Each structure stands twice: as C-alpha cells, then as structure tokens.
Amino acid sequence: MSTTVTRPATSGRAPAAPRRRPRTFGRRAGRATTYLALVLASLVTLVPLVVIAMASLKTGAEFRAEGPFDPPRTWLNPDNFVRAFTDGKMLRAFGNTAIILVVSVAGTVLIGSMVAYAIDRFRFRMRGAVLGAFLLAALVPGVTTQVATFQVVERLGVFNSMAAPILLFTGTDIVSIYIFLQFMRSIPHDLDEAATLEGANRFTIYWRIILPLLKPAIATVVIVKGVAIYNEFYIPFLYMSSRELGVISTSLFRFQGPFSAEWEVISAGVVIVILPTLVVFLLLQRWFYNGMTAGAVK
Amino acid sequence: MPLTQTPRAGWRGSRIAHAFPRNLTPWLFLLVPLALLALFTYVPVGTMLYYSLTDWDGLRRNADFVGLENYVEIFTRPELFEVFLVSLYYFGASFVQIALALYFATVLSFKVRFANLFKGILFFPYLVNGVAIGFVFLYFFRPDGVLDTVLALLGGEGLTRQWLGDPAAVNYSLAGVSVWRYTGLNFVLFLGAIQSIPGERYEAAELDGANRWQQFRYIILPGIRPVLGLMFILAVSGALSVFEIPYIMTGGANGSETFVIQTINTRFKFNDFGLASAMAVVLLGIVLLVTWVQRRLVPEERES
C-alpha cells in the first residue's frame, strides 16, 4: 500500500459526523462503554509515567517510607534532578546526542533526497535494480546485522567515535528514502524542464528547485529520524563504549550501577529524558502522526 | 511497499546538452548512498553468510570451514532452540496489541469528545526512549512497587509475585511492556487507514440505517485490510527480533532471553562469530520468508 506525505490538515477527522439518532438506552450504554474504555486505556498508559514523576520529587527518606502512590511532600524538589543531571553526566550526554542527531539527520535528508531524485527524475540502465537494492534492504532487521556490521565499523577505523553511529544512522535509513520517493512523484516535471530551458544543470535543479519543494517530506523525515536517533540505545552502546561519548540512552542506562539503591534519582533521570520528547510531541503532534504513518508503511 | 514501478506516462527527458554524459548524472547522485548501502547492509549480510559456515571466533587470523555445522547446532542444541519459544509470548502480545489498537482506532474515528487528547495519550508511549521505558517498568514491577500496590488496592494481593524474577511470570511482564509501548503505533496506522476511507460511504450507510457494527463490518474492515497484512509481518518479525526491552530490564535473565539477545551474546560475550552469524542468518531467513509469503497471499495494489 502507499502513503503520501501531505501537509497536515487543520481538521484531523475525515469521516463525516453521523446525524444524531434518537437517544435510546442502548445507545447511551454504548457511549458510556466507549468512554470507560478510553479512560481506562489512558490510565494504563499514564499511571506508570506519573508515578515515576512523583518518585522523582521525593527525598530519599520519603521514598523509602512511602508507597508509590503517596504524593511527594513538596512538588518543587529539584535535588534529585540536580544529582541525576550532574552525577549522571547528562549535560555531556545531551551535547553528544545533539551533535549526532543534527549531523545524522542532515545526512539522512541529503542521502534520501539524492536517491529519490536520481530514481524519480532519471531513466537509466539498472534503475530498477538500484531501487530494488534499497527496498530489499528495508527488510533486513538492523539488530541482526550488528554481529557483522561491527567488523565493518572496526575496519573503517571509526570504532569508539561519533562517526560510527553517524555513519550507521545515515547509511541504513531506507524509510526516509521511501518517504522522499513518494513525495517526489507528486512534484510536477514542468519546473525541472523550465529550469533546464533556462540553462540550469541537474545539480542546480536538485539544490534550488527540488530540495525546497521537498520541505514537507523533509519535515517528516526530520521528525521520524530525530525521534529514532534520540531513542536509539544499542548502536551507541555497542560502538561508543567510552564514557565521554555517552548519549542520552547510554548515560541513562549507566544509572543502573551507581544509583541502584536510589530510585528517586533514577526516576529524575527518566523524567529528564522523557520531557524533551513530550514537549516536541505536544508542539508537533500532527506531523508525528503523519510521519509515523508514512514511515511505518515501508 | 510497492516493489514495482510503472514508468510515468508522458515522461520526457530534457533534450538539453549537459556538461557531462547524461547517463552518468544519476550515478553521481547515487554514488554515496549506494556506497553506504553496500557498506552497512550488503557487506554485513555477505559477511554473515560467509562466516556462518566457519568456526571463526572473531579474533583469530584464520577461520576454518565447517560447512553447515553451525546451523545444525542451532536446531539440535535445546538451549539454543528454546529461545524461539520466548518469541511466542511476544507474538501473542502483538495480537492483543492489534486488537486493542483496532478497537480504539474505530472508536476514535467516530465522534468522541476529547478525541485528540485520547489519541495523543495512546500514541505517546511509542515515542518514549527505550531505556527510560525499561526503568519505568522496573519501577512498576518491583516488589511493593506500582503493580503490587494496585493489586493490593483491588484486593488481589494473592496474585503478587516476583514479576521479573519468576521464570513463569517474567515473559508475560515483558510482553506486557511491549504492548504498552507499541499499541500506539498500530493504533495510529489503523486510524490513518480508517480516515482515508471516503466519508460519503458512512453517510450512505447511515441513510440505509446501518448501525455502528455494520459500518465497522462492511466499511472499515475492508478499508484496513492492507494495513492488517502489514501488521502481521511486523508481528512476526517483531516477535523474533525482540531485543531492547528485555536486554535493558533483565539482561535476558530468568528465562527471558530472546533470540537476538542470545545472538548478540554469542558474538560479543562468547566470541563465537561463526555460530552468531548462523543465528543472524536464520533470523533474516525467517523474516524474508514471512514477508514473501505475505506478499504472495495479499497481492499489492499496483501503483499508477
């Protein structure tokens, strides 16, 4: 099946609202069941996160004396956050994550759009084979090939450097290529041809015309890829073992040892990691839904 | 994912002379992407295939050819084979996931108050960092933790057990985390499919006096068939390649080891590169096979 990336509509609901029917007892019971199910599902989703947030605000003594549902004595207790942030080396982790994220996302956008441009706007021998090679790669589960990717990374001499995850994130992303391909098909050829008549070469066309027109697709890829990189655990864990190169996931993972007896500090670390995701999600909700639908249906 | 493409009707290449041969230009755009693709996908797969036939430990200079010995070992050593059974818990969980996601997507595609709020809440877990999820649920399952407290409130104290320590419970707990994490993704995919069904169909059905169930049965269900097919692939390959959550939460202890954790440990802990490669090849083979079967059963709509 195919999906297209479009600018999110302002009304997110397609089906027309059914006309009101007379309210019978059965219909009311049905509606009540619906809301009950929705509220229950929301509780199951939110409770594990809310109790962690509460734990992060308790002092050590409070935490040990109380149950998980007892509210913290004060809702303004920064101590655990300060400790998690400083002892957990989270500032450096955010810095490392930011560098890797920005470079990888930029690389992904360039690579993906170049492939889509070459495949959609040119007719050349082996074109089908090239497209097939990219699409087939989408079926290979990333985590399995790590046993052998490790050799490649070592041979390249980038083991234990930021270059390793950057190369892997940039070089193994088929989803974004697919998103760009889908979107590229909807850009009319007249513009390319007009520019060609003006004397622009293919590189100018790609850089000056195609890339700017791909903006909605680029936004989608940036979001999907950005979240994926921010959350990636195993690649940095495997290829950047030195502590100075800790990213968000690996730094949080290392809380297990030193803070194992201090759940209130671990909880604060968890909250620090989740908050940026929550803020970005609230700001860009519609783009997320679009992106996930476009990205998952490879 | 359409693997076929029909050439665009009315395609006209530009007839303007270029600085260098026309047929070279696309390759300049493809040079770096193809190099990266080869380096990080096809070279590793090739290496895996090759070393799966050897007894290399990843360290020595030379590798001895052992034929299919590694593959025989995977399917004859019970402790290597048993991890496949762990996948069944996650496979079962993905059906729970799909059912929940479909129910909520259907409900929220009709008029519901606070629809956007519910949608956001249900989807959010999918975006949360995996390590953070690991800690959230370590806290949730710890003795006298969140789950035990909830059970005590509901009068089910007798049910309390070592959720992550008891081999009889650990995989249910971890599969539950997986449901919590991924239901939102399935839900959003279903929602997208349902909302791409033209609204007129509902209106026509309403006029004909179809009730909610009939609308679901005759309008929604046919509309989401392609997405359902995709989800079964994701369910199978997902269940086989479970890694992050059990690795972070239990490290594969107490009978929670999955096939991928075992593969990774075989490679990096026990340095048996040959055997680990064979495992990775088996997993890749299963995933490709399932995808192929699904494609044969559900013909793709051709793209125009």
Short mmCIF file of C-alpha atoms in Angstrom, two decimals, chain B:
data_model
loop_
_atom_site.label_atom_id
_atom_site.label_comp_id
_atom_site.label_asym_id
_atom_site.label_seq_id
_atom_site.Cartn_x
_atom_site.Cartn_y
_atom_site.Cartn_z
CA MET B 1 5.67 -1.19 -0.15
CA PRO B 2 5.41 -1.34 -3.88
CA LEU B 3 8.35 -3.17 -5.35
CA THR B 4 7.22 -2.45 -8.85
CA GLN B 5 7.03 0.81 -10.63
CA THR B 6 5.46 1.58 -13.90
CA PRO B 7 7.19 4.26 -15.91
CA ARG B 8 5.42 7.57 -15.77
CA ALA B 9 3.23 8.18 -18.75
CA GLY B 10 4.25 11.21 -20.75
CA TRP B 11 7.78 11.21 -19.40
CA ARG B 12 10.02 13.42 -21.45
CA GLY B 13 13.69 13.68 -20.76
CA SER B 14 15.04 17.14 -21.30
CA ARG B 15 16.79 17.47 -24.64
CA ILE B 16 19.35 19.96 -23.46
CA ALA B 17 23.04 19.24 -23.69
CA HIS B 18 24.81 18.73 -20.38
CA ALA B 19 28.26 19.37 -19.08
CA PHE B 20 28.91 15.62 -19.00
CA PRO B 21 27.27 12.50 -20.40
CA ARG B 22 23.61 12.32 -19.39
CA ASN B 23 23.72 8.72 -18.38
CA LEU B 24 26.37 9.49 -15.78
CA THR B 25 24.44 12.15 -13.88
CA PRO B 26 22.13 9.87 -11.86
CA TRP B 27 25.11 7.82 -10.75
CA LEU B 28 26.75 10.90 -9.29
CA PHE B 29 23.69 11.34 -7.09
CA LEU B 30 23.69 7.65 -6.20
CA LEU B 31 27.40 7.26 -5.54
CA VAL B 32 27.50 7.99 -1.80
CA PRO B 33 24.10 6.46 -0.95
CA LEU B 34 24.96 3.22 -2.74
CA ALA B 35 28.37 3.06 -1.08
CA LEU B 36 26.76 3.42 2.36
CA LEU B 37 24.06 0.90 1.46
CA ALA B 38 26.66 -1.64 0.40
CA LEU B 39 28.91 -0.96 3.37
CA PHE B 40 26.28 -1.19 6.10
CA THR B 41 23.70 -3.58 4.71
CA TYR B 42 25.01 -5.84 1.98
CA VAL B 43 28.60 -6.29 3.17
CA PRO B 44 27.43 -7.30 6.68
CA VAL B 45 24.85 -9.70 5.23
CA GLY B 46 27.50 -11.21 2.96
CA THR B 47 29.98 -11.49 5.82
CA MET B 48 27.33 -13.17 7.94
CA LEU B 49 26.58 -15.71 5.26
CA TYR B 50 30.25 -16.48 4.77
CA TYR B 51 31.27 -16.75 8.43
CA SER B 52 28.18 -18.77 9.33
CA LEU B 53 29.93 -21.63 7.51
CA THR B 54 33.11 -21.28 9.57
CA ASP B 55 34.19 -21.63 13.19
CA TRP B 56 35.75 -18.18 13.40
CA ASP B 57 35.85 -16.58 16.86
CA GLY B 58 36.18 -13.03 15.57
CA LEU B 59 39.73 -12.75 16.86
CA ARG B 60 41.99 -15.33 15.24
CA ARG B 61 43.72 -14.74 11.93
CA ASN B 62 42.22 -17.70 10.14
CA ALA B 63 38.80 -19.28 10.00
CA ASP B 64 38.18 -22.96 9.33
CA PHE B 65 35.38 -24.01 7.04
CA VAL B 66 32.89 -26.20 8.89
CA GLY B 67 30.02 -26.44 6.42
CA LEU B 68 26.54 -26.42 7.92
CA GLU B 69 27.73 -27.39 11.39
CA ASN B 70 26.62 -24.09 12.98
CA TYR B 71 23.14 -24.42 11.54
CA VAL B 72 22.84 -28.00 12.75
CA GLU B 73 23.90 -26.81 16.18
CA ILE B 74 21.16 -24.13 16.34
CA PHE B 75 18.44 -26.67 15.68
CA THR B 76 19.82 -29.52 17.77
CA ARG B 77 21.11 -27.86 20.94
CA PRO B 78 17.96 -27.40 23.02
CA GLU B 79 19.25 -24.35 24.90
CA LEU B 80 19.83 -22.58 21.59
CA PHE B 81 16.46 -23.61 20.25
CA GLU B 82 14.44 -22.77 23.35
CA VAL B 83 14.76 -19.02 22.90
CA PHE B 84 12.39 -19.33 19.96
CA LEU B 85 9.69 -20.22 22.48
CA VAL B 86 10.21 -16.86 24.19
CA SER B 87 9.19 -15.20 20.92
CA LEU B 88 5.77 -16.82 21.24
CA TYR B 89 4.94 -14.60 24.24
CA TYR B 90 5.65 -11.51 22.18
CA PHE B 91 3.84 -12.94 19.18
CA GLY B 92 0.78 -13.49 21.36
CA ALA B 93 1.18 -9.96 22.71
CA SER B 94 1.11 -8.49 19.22
CA PHE B 95 -2.38 -9.89 18.71
CA VAL B 96 -3.53 -8.21 21.92
CA GLN B 97 -1.88 -5.06 20.59
CA ILE B 98 -3.58 -5.25 17.20
CA ALA B 99 -6.99 -5.92 18.76
CA LEU B 100 -6.68 -3.01 21.21
CA ALA B 101 -5.36 -0.68 18.52
CA LEU B 102 -8.17 -1.56 16.13
CA TYR B 103 -10.83 -1.08 18.81
CA PHE B 104 -9.57 2.36 19.82
CA ALA B 105 -8.94 3.47 16.24
CA THR B 106 -12.51 2.55 15.33
CA VAL B 107 -13.98 4.24 18.40
CA LEU B 108 -11.98 7.42 17.84
CA SER B 109 -12.83 7.64 14.16
CA PHE B 110 -16.42 8.35 15.16
CA LYS B 111 -17.48 11.46 17.04
CA VAL B 112 -15.98 11.33 20.51
CA ARG B 113 -15.28 14.16 22.93
CA PHE B 114 -11.57 14.86 23.65
CA ALA B 115 -10.65 12.65 20.69
CA ASN B 116 -7.33 14.42 20.17
CA LEU B 117 -6.39 14.12 23.83
CA PHE B 118 -7.07 10.36 23.87
CA LYS B 119 -5.24 9.96 20.58
CA GLY B 120 -2.20 11.74 21.98
CA ILE B 121 -2.18 9.74 25.21
CA LEU B 122 -2.46 6.39 23.43
CA PHE B 123 0.27 7.22 20.93
CA PHE B 124 2.81 8.83 23.25
CA PRO B 125 4.43 5.65 24.68
CA TYR B 126 5.71 4.80 21.20
CA LEU B 127 7.88 7.93 21.27
CA VAL B 128 9.45 7.34 24.68
CA ASN B 129 13.12 6.39 24.91
CA GLY B 130 13.54 2.62 25.34
CA VAL B 131 15.94 2.87 28.27
CA ALA B 132 13.51 5.19 30.04
CA ILE B 133 10.71 2.68 29.42
CA GLY B 134 12.95 -0.02 30.87
CA PHE B 135 13.36 1.93 34.11
CA VAL B 136 9.70 2.97 34.24
CA PHE B 137 8.71 -0.69 34.23
CA LEU B 138 11.49 -1.89 36.52
CA TYR B 139 9.92 0.53 38.98
CA PHE B 140 6.43 -0.63 38.04
CA PHE B 141 7.19 -4.32 38.64
CA ARG B 142 9.46 -4.10 41.68
CA PRO B 143 8.32 -5.81 44.88
CA ASP B 144 5.84 -3.49 46.65
CA GLY B 145 6.03 -1.32 43.57
CA VAL B 146 3.25 0.16 41.45
CA LEU B 147 1.69 -3.09 40.25
CA ASP B 148 1.70 -4.73 43.68
CA THR B 149 0.13 -1.62 45.22
CA VAL B 150 -2.62 -1.57 42.60
CA LEU B 151 -3.29 -5.27 43.17
CA ALA B 152 -3.48 -4.71 46.92
CA LEU B 153 -5.99 -1.89 46.37
CA LEU B 154 -8.14 -4.19 44.27
CA GLY B 155 -7.87 -6.99 46.81
CA GLY B 156 -5.70 -9.21 44.62
CA GLU B 157 -2.70 -9.47 46.94
CA GLY B 158 -2.59 -13.22 46.43
CA LEU B 159 -1.56 -12.61 42.81
CA THR B 160 1.62 -10.79 43.78
CA ARG B 161 4.83 -12.47 42.67
CA GLN B 162 8.35 -11.67 41.52
CA TRP B 163 7.20 -10.19 38.23
CA LEU B 164 10.68 -10.10 36.75
CA GLY B 165 12.36 -12.77 38.86
CA ASP B 166 9.96 -15.65 38.44
CA PRO B 167 10.60 -17.53 35.17
CA ALA B 168 6.88 -18.32 34.98
CA ALA B 169 5.96 -14.62 35.06
CA VAL B 170 8.86 -12.74 33.51
CA ASN B 171 7.92 -13.14 29.86
CA TYR B 172 4.31 -12.13 30.50
CA SER B 173 5.56 -9.00 32.25
CA LEU B 174 7.97 -8.10 29.45
CA ALA B 175 5.43 -8.84 26.72
CA GLY B 176 3.06 -6.55 28.62
CA VAL B 177 5.62 -3.76 28.42
CA SER B 178 5.85 -4.41 24.71
CA VAL B 179 2.06 -4.00 24.38
CA TRP B 180 2.22 -0.74 26.36
CA ARG B 181 4.98 0.55 24.10
CA TYR B 182 3.77 -0.39 20.64
CA THR B 183 -0.04 -0.32 20.73
CA GLY B 184 0.08 3.39 19.92
CA LEU B 185 1.89 2.79 16.65
CA ASN B 186 -0.63 0.20 15.46
CA PHE B 187 -3.41 2.49 16.59
CA VAL B 188 -2.14 5.44 14.55
CA LEU B 189 -1.66 3.22 11.48
CA PHE B 190 -5.24 1.96 11.76
CA LEU B 191 -6.52 5.47 12.30
CA GLY B 192 -4.74 6.66 9.16
CA ALA B 193 -6.25 3.83 7.14
CA ILE B 194 -9.76 4.41 8.52
CA GLN B 195 -9.59 8.14 7.84
CA SER B 196 -8.61 7.57 4.23
CA ILE B 197 -11.98 5.90 3.65
CA PRO B 198 -14.22 8.42 1.89
CA GLY B 199 -16.79 9.98 4.22
CA GLU B 200 -19.63 9.52 1.72
CA ARG B 201 -19.64 5.82 2.43
CA TYR B 202 -20.56 6.41 6.05
CA GLU B 203 -23.24 8.85 5.01
CA ALA B 204 -24.70 6.37 2.56
CA ALA B 205 -24.61 3.66 5.22
CA GLU B 206 -26.26 5.98 7.74
CA LEU B 207 -29.08 6.71 5.29
CA ASP B 208 -29.54 2.99 4.78
CA GLY B 209 -29.85 2.66 8.52
CA ALA B 210 -26.64 0.72 9.14
CA ASN B 211 -25.63 0.62 12.78
CA ARG B 212 -22.11 1.11 14.15
CA TRP B 213 -21.26 -2.58 13.99
CA GLN B 214 -22.43 -2.88 10.39
CA GLN B 215 -20.44 0.22 9.45
CA PHE B 216 -17.38 -1.39 11.00
CA ARG B 217 -18.01 -4.74 9.36
CA TYR B 218 -18.72 -3.52 5.83
CA ILE B 219 -16.86 -0.21 5.54
CA ILE B 220 -13.95 -0.09 7.97
CA LEU B 221 -12.78 -3.69 7.85
CA PRO B 222 -12.34 -3.85 4.06
CA GLY B 223 -10.61 -0.46 4.19
CA ILE B 224 -7.92 -1.58 6.61
CA ARG B 225 -7.11 -4.95 5.07
CA PRO B 226 -3.74 -3.83 3.62
CA VAL B 227 -2.66 -2.39 6.98
CA LEU B 228 -3.65 -5.62 8.71
CA GLY B 229 -1.38 -7.54 6.33
CA LEU B 230 1.49 -5.23 7.15
CA MET B 231 0.88 -5.68 10.85
CA PHE B 232 1.12 -9.45 10.65
CA ILE B 233 4.57 -9.09 9.10
CA LEU B 234 5.52 -6.66 11.84
CA ALA B 235 4.11 -9.05 14.44
CA VAL B 236 6.20 -11.99 13.26
CA SER B 237 9.45 -10.17 12.59
CA GLY B 238 8.92 -8.05 15.70
CA ALA B 239 8.38 -11.09 17.92
CA LEU B 240 11.55 -12.72 16.57
CA SER B 241 13.73 -9.64 16.86
CA VAL B 242 12.70 -8.51 20.35
CA PHE B 243 15.79 -7.16 21.98
CA GLU B 244 15.81 -3.78 23.65
CA ILE B 245 13.29 -4.09 26.48
CA PRO B 246 14.39 -7.50 27.87
CA TYR B 247 18.06 -6.57 27.38
CA ILE B 248 17.66 -3.36 29.38
CA MET B 249 15.30 -4.72 32.04
CA THR B 250 16.55 -8.21 32.81
CA GLY B 251 19.59 -8.69 30.59
CA GLY B 252 17.92 -11.90 29.48
CA ALA B 253 17.96 -13.41 32.98
CA ASN B 254 15.35 -15.79 34.48
CA GLY B 255 14.33 -17.30 31.18
CA SER B 256 13.65 -14.00 29.42
CA GLU B 257 16.48 -14.37 26.89
CA THR B 258 15.34 -13.73 23.35
CA PHE B 259 16.85 -14.95 20.12
CA VAL B 260 18.56 -11.64 19.39
CA ILE B 261 19.99 -11.31 22.92
CA GLN B 262 21.40 -14.79 22.52
CA THR B 263 22.86 -13.95 19.12
CA ILE B 264 24.49 -10.77 20.44
CA ASN B 265 25.88 -12.61 23.49
CA THR B 266 27.21 -15.45 21.35
CA ARG B 267 29.05 -12.90 19.26
CA PHE B 268 30.33 -10.39 21.81
CA LYS B 269 30.44 -12.34 25.07
CA PHE B 270 31.43 -15.82 23.93
CA ASN B 271 33.22 -14.72 20.74
CA ASP B 272 31.64 -17.44 18.65
CA PHE B 273 31.35 -15.41 15.49
CA GLY B 274 30.52 -18.39 13.29
CA LEU B 275 27.58 -19.54 15.40
CA ALA B 276 26.28 -15.98 15.95
CA SER B 277 26.40 -15.37 12.19
CA ALA B 278 24.42 -18.54 11.57
CA MET B 279 21.79 -17.37 14.08
CA ALA B 280 21.55 -13.98 12.43
CA VAL B 281 21.18 -15.67 9.03
CA VAL B 282 18.39 -17.91 10.36
CA LEU B 283 16.52 -14.89 11.71
CA LEU B 284 16.96 -12.96 8.46
CA GLY B 285 15.79 -16.01 6.51
CA ILE B 286 12.61 -16.32 8.59
CA VAL B 287 11.80 -12.62 8.22
CA LEU B 288 12.30 -12.70 4.45
CA LEU B 289 10.24 -15.88 4.16
CA VAL B 290 7.32 -14.44 6.15
CA THR B 291 7.39 -11.25 4.10
CA TRP B 292 7.43 -13.23 0.86
CA VAL B 293 4.53 -15.46 1.93
CA GLN B 294 2.50 -12.44 3.00
CA ARG B 295 3.17 -10.75 -0.35
CA ARG B 296 2.02 -13.83 -2.20
CA LEU B 297 -1.17 -14.09 -0.15
CA VAL B 298 -2.08 -10.41 -0.32
CA PRO B 299 -1.30 -9.04 -3.77
CA GLU B 300 -0.14 -5.43 -3.58
CA GLU B 301 -2.20 -2.77 -5.22
CA ARG B 302 -0.22 -1.64 -8.21
CA GLU B 303 0.75 1.97 -8.09
CA SER B 304 -0.21 4.05 -11.04
#
